[in-house]
Structures are given as structure tokens and as C-alpha cells.
Short mmCIF file of C-alpha atoms in Angstrom, two decimals:
data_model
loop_
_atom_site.label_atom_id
_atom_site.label_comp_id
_atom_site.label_asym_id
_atom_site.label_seq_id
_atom_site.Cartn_x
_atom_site.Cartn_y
_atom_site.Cartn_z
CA UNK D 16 0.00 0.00 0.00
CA UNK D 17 1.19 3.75 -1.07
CA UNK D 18 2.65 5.53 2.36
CA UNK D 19 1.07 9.13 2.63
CA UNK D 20 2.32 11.97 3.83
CA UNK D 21 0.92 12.76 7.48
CA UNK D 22 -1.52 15.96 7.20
CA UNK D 23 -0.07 18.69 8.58
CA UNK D 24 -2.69 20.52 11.51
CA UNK D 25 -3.71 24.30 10.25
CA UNK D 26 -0.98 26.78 11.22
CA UNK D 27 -2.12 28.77 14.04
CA UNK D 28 -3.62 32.44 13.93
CA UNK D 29 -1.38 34.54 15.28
CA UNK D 30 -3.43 37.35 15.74
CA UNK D 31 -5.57 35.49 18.60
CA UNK D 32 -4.61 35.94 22.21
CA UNK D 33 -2.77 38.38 24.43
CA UNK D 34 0.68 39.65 23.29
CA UNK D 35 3.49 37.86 24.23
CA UNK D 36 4.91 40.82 26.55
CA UNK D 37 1.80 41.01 28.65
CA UNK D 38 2.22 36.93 28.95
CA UNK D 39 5.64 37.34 30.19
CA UNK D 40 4.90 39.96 32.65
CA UNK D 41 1.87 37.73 33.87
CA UNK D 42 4.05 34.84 34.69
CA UNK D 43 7.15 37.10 36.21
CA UNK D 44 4.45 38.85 38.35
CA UNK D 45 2.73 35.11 39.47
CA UNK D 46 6.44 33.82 39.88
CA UNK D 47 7.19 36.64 42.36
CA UNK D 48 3.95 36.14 44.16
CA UNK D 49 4.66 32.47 44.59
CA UNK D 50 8.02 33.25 45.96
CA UNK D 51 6.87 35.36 48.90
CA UNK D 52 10.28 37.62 48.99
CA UNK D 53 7.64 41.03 49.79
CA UNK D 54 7.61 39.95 53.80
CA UNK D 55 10.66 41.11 54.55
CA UNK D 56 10.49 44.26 52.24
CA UNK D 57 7.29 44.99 52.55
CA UNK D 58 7.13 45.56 56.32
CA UNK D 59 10.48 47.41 56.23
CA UNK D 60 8.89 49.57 53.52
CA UNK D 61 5.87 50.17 55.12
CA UNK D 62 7.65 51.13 57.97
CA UNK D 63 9.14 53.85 56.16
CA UNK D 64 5.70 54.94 54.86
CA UNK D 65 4.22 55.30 58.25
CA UNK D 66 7.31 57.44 59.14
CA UNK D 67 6.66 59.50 56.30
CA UNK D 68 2.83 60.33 57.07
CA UNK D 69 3.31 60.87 60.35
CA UNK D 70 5.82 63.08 59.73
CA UNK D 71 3.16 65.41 58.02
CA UNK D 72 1.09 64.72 60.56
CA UNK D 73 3.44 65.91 63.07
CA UNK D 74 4.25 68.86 61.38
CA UNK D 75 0.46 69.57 61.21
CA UNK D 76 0.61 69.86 64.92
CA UNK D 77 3.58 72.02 65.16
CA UNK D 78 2.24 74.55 63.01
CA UNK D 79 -0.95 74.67 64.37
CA UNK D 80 -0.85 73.87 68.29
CA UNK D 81 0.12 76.54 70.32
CA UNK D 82 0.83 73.53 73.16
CA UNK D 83 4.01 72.50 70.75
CA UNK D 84 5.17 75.90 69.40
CA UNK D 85 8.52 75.98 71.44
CA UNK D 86 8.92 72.74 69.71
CA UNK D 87 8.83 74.02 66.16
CA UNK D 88 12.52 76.06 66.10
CA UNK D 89 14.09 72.66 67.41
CA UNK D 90 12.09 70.39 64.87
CA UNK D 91 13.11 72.29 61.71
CA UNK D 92 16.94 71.90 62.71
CA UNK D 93 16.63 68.73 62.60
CA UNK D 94 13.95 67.49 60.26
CA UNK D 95 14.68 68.69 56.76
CA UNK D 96 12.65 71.26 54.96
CA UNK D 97 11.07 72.70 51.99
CA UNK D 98 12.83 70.96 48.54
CA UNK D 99 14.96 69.10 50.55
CA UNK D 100 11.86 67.41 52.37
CA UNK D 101 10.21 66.69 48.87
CA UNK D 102 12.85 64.85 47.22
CA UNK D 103 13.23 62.71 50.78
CA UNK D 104 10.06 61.14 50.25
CA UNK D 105 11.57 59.32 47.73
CA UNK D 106 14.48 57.95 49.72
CA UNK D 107 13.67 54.67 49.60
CA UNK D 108 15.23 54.58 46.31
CA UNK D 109 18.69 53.67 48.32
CA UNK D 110 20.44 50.45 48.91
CA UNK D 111 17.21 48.76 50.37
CA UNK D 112 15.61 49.32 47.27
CA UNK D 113 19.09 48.40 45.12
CA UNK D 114 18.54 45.11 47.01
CA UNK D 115 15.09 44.32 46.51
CA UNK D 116 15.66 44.73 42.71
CA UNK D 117 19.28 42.69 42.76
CA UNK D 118 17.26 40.18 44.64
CA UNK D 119 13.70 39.97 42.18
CA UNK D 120 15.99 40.87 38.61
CA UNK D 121 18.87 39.04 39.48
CA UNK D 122 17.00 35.65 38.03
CA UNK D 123 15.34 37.37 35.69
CA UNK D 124 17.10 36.27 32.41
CA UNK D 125 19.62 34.00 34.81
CA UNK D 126 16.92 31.43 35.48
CA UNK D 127 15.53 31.01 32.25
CA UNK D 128 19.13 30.85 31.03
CA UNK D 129 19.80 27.93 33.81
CA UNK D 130 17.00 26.21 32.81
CA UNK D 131 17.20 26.18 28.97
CA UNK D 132 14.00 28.29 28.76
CA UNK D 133 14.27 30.63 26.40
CA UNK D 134 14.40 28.35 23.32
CA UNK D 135 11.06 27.16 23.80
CA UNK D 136 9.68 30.84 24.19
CA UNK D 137 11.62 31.12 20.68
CA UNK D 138 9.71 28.46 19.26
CA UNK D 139 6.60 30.16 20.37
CA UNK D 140 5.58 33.43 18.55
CA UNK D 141 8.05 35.07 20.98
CA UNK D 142 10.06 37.37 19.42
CA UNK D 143 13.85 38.53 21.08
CA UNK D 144 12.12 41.80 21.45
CA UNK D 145 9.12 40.99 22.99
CA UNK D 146 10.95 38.83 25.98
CA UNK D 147 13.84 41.90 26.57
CA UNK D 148 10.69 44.48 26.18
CA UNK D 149 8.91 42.05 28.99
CA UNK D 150 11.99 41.18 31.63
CA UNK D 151 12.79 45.43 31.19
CA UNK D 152 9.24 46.48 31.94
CA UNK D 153 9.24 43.95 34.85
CA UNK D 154 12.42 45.07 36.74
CA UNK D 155 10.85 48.57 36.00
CA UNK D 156 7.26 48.40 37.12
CA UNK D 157 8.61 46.79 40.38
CA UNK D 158 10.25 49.91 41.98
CA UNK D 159 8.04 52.03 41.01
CA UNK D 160 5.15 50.16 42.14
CA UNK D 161 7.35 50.48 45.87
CA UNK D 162 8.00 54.45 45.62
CA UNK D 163 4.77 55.06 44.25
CA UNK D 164 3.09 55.20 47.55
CA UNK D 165 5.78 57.36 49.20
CA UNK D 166 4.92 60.00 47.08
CA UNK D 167 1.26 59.78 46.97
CA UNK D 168 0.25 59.28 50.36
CA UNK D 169 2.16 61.93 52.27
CA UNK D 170 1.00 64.49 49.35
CA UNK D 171 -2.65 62.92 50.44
CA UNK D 172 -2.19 63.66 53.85
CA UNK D 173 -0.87 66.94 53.42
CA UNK D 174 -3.73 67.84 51.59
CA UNK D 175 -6.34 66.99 53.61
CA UNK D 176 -4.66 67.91 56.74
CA UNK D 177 -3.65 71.74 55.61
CA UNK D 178 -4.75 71.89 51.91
CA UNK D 179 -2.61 73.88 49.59
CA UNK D 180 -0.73 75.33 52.64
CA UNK D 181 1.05 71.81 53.94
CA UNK D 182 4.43 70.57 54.17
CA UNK D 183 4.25 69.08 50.59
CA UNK D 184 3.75 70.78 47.90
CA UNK D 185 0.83 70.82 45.78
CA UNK D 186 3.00 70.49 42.44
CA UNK D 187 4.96 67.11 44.67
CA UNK D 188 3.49 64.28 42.26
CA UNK D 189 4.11 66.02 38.95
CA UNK D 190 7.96 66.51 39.99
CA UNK D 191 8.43 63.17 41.92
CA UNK D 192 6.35 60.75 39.48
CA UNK D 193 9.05 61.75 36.42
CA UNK D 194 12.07 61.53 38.73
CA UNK D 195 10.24 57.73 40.02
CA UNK D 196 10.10 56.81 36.41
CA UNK D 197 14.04 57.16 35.17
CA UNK D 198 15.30 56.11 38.65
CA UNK D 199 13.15 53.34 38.16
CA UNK D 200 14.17 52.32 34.18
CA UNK D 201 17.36 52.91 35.13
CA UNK D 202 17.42 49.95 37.95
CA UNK D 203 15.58 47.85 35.76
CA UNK D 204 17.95 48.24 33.03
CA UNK D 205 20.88 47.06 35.35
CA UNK D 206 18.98 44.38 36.67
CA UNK D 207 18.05 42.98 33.93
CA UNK D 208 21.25 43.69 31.96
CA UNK D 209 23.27 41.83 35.07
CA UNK D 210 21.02 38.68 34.93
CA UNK D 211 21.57 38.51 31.63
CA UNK D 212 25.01 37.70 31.94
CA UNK D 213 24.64 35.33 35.05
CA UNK D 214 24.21 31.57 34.87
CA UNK D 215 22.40 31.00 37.80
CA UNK D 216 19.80 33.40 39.98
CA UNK D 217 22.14 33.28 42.84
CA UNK D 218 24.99 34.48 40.35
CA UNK D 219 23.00 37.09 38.97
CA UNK D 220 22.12 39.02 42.35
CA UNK D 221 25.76 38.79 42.95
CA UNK D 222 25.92 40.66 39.60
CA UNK D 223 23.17 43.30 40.36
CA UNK D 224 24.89 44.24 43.87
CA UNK D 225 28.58 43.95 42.04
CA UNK D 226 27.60 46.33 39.14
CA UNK D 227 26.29 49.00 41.59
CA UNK D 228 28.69 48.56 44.52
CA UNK D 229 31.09 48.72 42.08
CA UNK D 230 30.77 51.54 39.77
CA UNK D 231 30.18 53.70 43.13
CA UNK D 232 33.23 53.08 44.46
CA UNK D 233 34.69 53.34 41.04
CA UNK D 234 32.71 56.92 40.43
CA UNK D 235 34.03 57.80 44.27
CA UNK D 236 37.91 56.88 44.01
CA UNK D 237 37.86 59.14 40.74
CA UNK D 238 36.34 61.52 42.52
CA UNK D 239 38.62 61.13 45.08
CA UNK D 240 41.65 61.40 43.29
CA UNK D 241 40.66 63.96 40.30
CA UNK D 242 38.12 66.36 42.44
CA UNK D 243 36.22 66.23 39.09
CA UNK D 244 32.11 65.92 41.07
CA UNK D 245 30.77 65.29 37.71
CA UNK D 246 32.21 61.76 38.00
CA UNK D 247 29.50 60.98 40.35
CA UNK D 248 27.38 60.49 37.18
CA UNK D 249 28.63 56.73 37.21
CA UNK D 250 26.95 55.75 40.40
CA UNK D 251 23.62 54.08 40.17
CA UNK D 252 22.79 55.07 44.01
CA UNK D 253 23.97 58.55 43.46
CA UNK D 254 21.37 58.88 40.33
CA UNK D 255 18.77 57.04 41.76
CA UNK D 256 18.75 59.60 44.97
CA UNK D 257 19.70 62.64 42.61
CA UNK D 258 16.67 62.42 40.15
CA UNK D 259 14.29 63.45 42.70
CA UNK D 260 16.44 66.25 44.07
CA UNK D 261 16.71 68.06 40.49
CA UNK D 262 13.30 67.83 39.62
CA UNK D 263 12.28 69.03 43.18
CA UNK D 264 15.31 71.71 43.11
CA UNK D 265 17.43 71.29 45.81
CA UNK D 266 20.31 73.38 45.91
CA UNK D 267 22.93 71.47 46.26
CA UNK D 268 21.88 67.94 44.78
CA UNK D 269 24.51 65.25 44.76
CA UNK D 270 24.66 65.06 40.78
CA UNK D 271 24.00 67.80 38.72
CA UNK D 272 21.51 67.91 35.31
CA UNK D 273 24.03 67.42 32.38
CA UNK D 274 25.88 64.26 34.72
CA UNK D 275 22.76 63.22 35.73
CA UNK D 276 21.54 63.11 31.78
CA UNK D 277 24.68 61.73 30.87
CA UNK D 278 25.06 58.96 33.31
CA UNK D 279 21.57 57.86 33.10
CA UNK D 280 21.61 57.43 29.21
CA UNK D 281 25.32 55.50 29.72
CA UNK D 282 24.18 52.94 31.91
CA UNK D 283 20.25 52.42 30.29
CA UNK D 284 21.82 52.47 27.37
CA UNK D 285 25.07 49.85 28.15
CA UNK D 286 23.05 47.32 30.26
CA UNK D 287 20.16 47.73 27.44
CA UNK D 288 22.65 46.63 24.96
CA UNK D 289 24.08 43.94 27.13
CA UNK D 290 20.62 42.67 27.70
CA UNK D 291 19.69 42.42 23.85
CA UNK D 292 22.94 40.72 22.66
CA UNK D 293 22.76 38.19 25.75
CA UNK D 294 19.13 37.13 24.92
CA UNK D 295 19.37 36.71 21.21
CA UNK D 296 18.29 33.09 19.73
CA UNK D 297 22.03 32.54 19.23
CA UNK D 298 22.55 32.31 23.33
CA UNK D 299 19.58 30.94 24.31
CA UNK D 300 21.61 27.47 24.08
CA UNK D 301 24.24 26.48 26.50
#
């Protein structure tokens, strides 16, 4: 009897279901659900909040008790003040934060790469750019999600306590949000760009925390030995913290606009880069 060729099934629509970067995200946000790292984090962070409302809160009360007046000369020398006060809402964005993200993106791209992942996303209608676009948007959304309520809530508060005349300003969210954002692409880009070139998860927080320790001691023996403070640029934590202050105004913030600019754009841009080579089709395979 004549042998047939087996019939091949339909090829799929493509067009049907959700994109492939909103799957990834789904499954990096269920991953990090199932893995329960927020306990830790999330009462030291919410720590930090309550310190931060009540703060307003107390402030309230010195400006308005007469019972705590002698107290207010003492309190403003040493609580900080007007700009300076705004851009500390946001100081979470330190090495607590640096952690958290070393310790969520470190396994980003590392733990597919351990376990031989990404060539069966490949096979799917994954594209390179779709799973970079997803792990990027990930190690994003994740500190901003944390510092989003540190500058929301204490506005809040402020507002309802003493309206347009409280201890934050009115115009807080519109400076602070932008400042969130790049301080918050920017540790996602490092993240993601350091897992990338780990083998393991473990490997690749030990990347994140190597990266940033490192290029601020780098950015602070230069600036030790040259006196050039536009150096600074190079340090993650120094950015991170300095974003907030220039969009705020601080006088003296620790980086300045054009180093600021300059060493955001080098380091989103390098660890970008990284990121994309390490996760083409060519290096999905061990």
C-alpha cells in the first residue's frame, strides 16, 4: 500500500490571544507572588511609609498647636525642609531598594538561562524583542510600584490635613512621578542587563549588587583622586537619589543635570545593549 504523507494541523492564527509581553509579565508577576520575597520588604517599607505620614502629621501639629510651638525652632533643625523634604520622600530609592531589585531581577534572564527556557519561548511566537521588552518592563514596574506610595500618600495627607498650605507641595506628584520613572528604568535596566550575563539566579544578584557597589566606588575613588564631582554620574545610588532632588530643586543635589543626563543614558543604554545581545536566539543554548 502507497505511504502518505501525514496531514499537517492548520498553522495557528497569530493574531488570537494576548501579546506575548503582557504573557511574560503575567508569569514574572505570578512567579514573584509564589516566591513570597515582599515579607521582609514589605514591612520594612511600610515602615518607612508610616514614618513619612506621620511626619506630616506631626508637622500639622507644630504649626498649628500653640501647646508645641517651642517645639517648632528645634524640629526644623533637625527634620529637613522645603525641597529638601520633597525629594526625601523618595528615599527609599537607596540600597534597600538596590537590594530588593538585585534580589527579584537578578533571576530574571539567569533562570531562564539555567533552565534552557528561552528556546522554547523562541519556538513560540516570541520574538527577542518581545521577551527583553517584557523582563525590562518587569524590573521597571517593580520599583516604582514600591515608591509610588511614598509620594502619593504623604502628598494625600498633606492635603487633607492643611490643603494647599502643607508641608508638601501641591505640584509634589508632577515633579516626583518623572524623577520615580528614570530612577526606576534605570534599575531595571541594570537588573536585567546583570542577569543577563549570570548563569544562575544566585549568580545574577551577585551581579546586580557587584555592578552597583562597584561603579560607586569606582565613580568615588575618581572623585577622590581627580576632584572632578561630575564623576559621580557613574553611580547608580547617586542617580537614583539625585533624580528626585533636580526635579524638586534642591540646591545642592549630589549630581547635577548634564551628569545626571549623561550617566543615566550610559548605563540604560550599556546594560540595554548587554541585555539584547545576551538574549538573542544565538545564546539561548548552553
Amino acid at each position: 500500500m502507497p505511504i502518505y504523507a501525514p496531514t499537517l494541523p492548520p498553522a495557528p492564527d497569530l493574531g488570537h490571544g494576548h501579546p506575548p509581553v503582557l504573557v511574560l509579565l503575567r508569569f514574572d508577576f505570578a512567579r514573584l507572588w509564589r516566591q513570597k520575597i515582599g515579607r521582609f520588604f514589605g514591612f520594612a517599607f511600610l515602615m518607612l511609609l508610616i514614618w513619612k505620614v506621620a511626619r506630616i502629621y506631626v508637622d500639622h501639629l507644630l504649626q498649628t498647636n500653640q501647646a508645641f510651638k517651642s517645639m517648632q525652632d528645634f524640629a526644623k533643625t533637625i527634620l529637613t525642609q522645603g525641597a529638601d523634604f520633597q525629594a526625601d520622600l523618595l528615599n527609599p530609592a537607596s540600597y534597600l531598594l538596590w537590594f530588593l531589585v538585585a534580589l527579584v531581577g537578578g533571576g530574571l534572564v539567569a533562570r531562564d538561562t539555567l533552565y534552557r527556557v528561552r528556546p522554547l519561548m523562541y519556538a513560540h511566537p516570541v520574538a527577542p524583542r518581545d521577551y527583553l521588552l517584557a523582563k525590562l518592563s518587569f524590573a521597571s514596574a517593580l520599583p516604582f510600584a514600591i515608591l509610588l506610595p511614598f509620594a502619593l500618600l504623604p502628598w494625600l495627607m498633606s492635603l487633607l490635613l492643611a490643603g494647599t498650605n502643607g508641608p508638601v507641595w501641591v505640584t509634589a506628584p508632577l515633579r516626583l512621578l518623572p524623577a520615580m520613572a528614570i530612577s526606576s528604568v534605570l534599575m531595571g535596566s541594570l537588573a536585567v542587563g546583570a542577569s543577563s550575563m549570570a548563569a544562575t539566579p544566585r549568580a545574577g544578584i551577585g551581579w546586580v549588587l557587584g555592578l552597583v557597589l562597584g561603579a560607586g566606588t569606582l565613580a568615588s575613588m575618581i572623585h577622590g583622586l581627580t576632584g572632578i564631582r561630575a564623576i559621580d554620574g557613574l553611580n547608580p545610588v547617586m542617580l537614583a537619589e539625585a533624580w528626585p532632588q533636580l526635579f524638586v530643586g534642591v540646591a545642592r543635589p549630589l549630581v547635577g543635570w548634564v551628569p545626571a543626563l549623561l550617566g543615566t543614558a550610559f548605563h540604560i543604554g550599556l546594560w540595554t545593549f548587554v541585555a539584547a545581545r545576551r538574549t538573542q536566539p544565538s545564546e539561548a543554548v548552553i
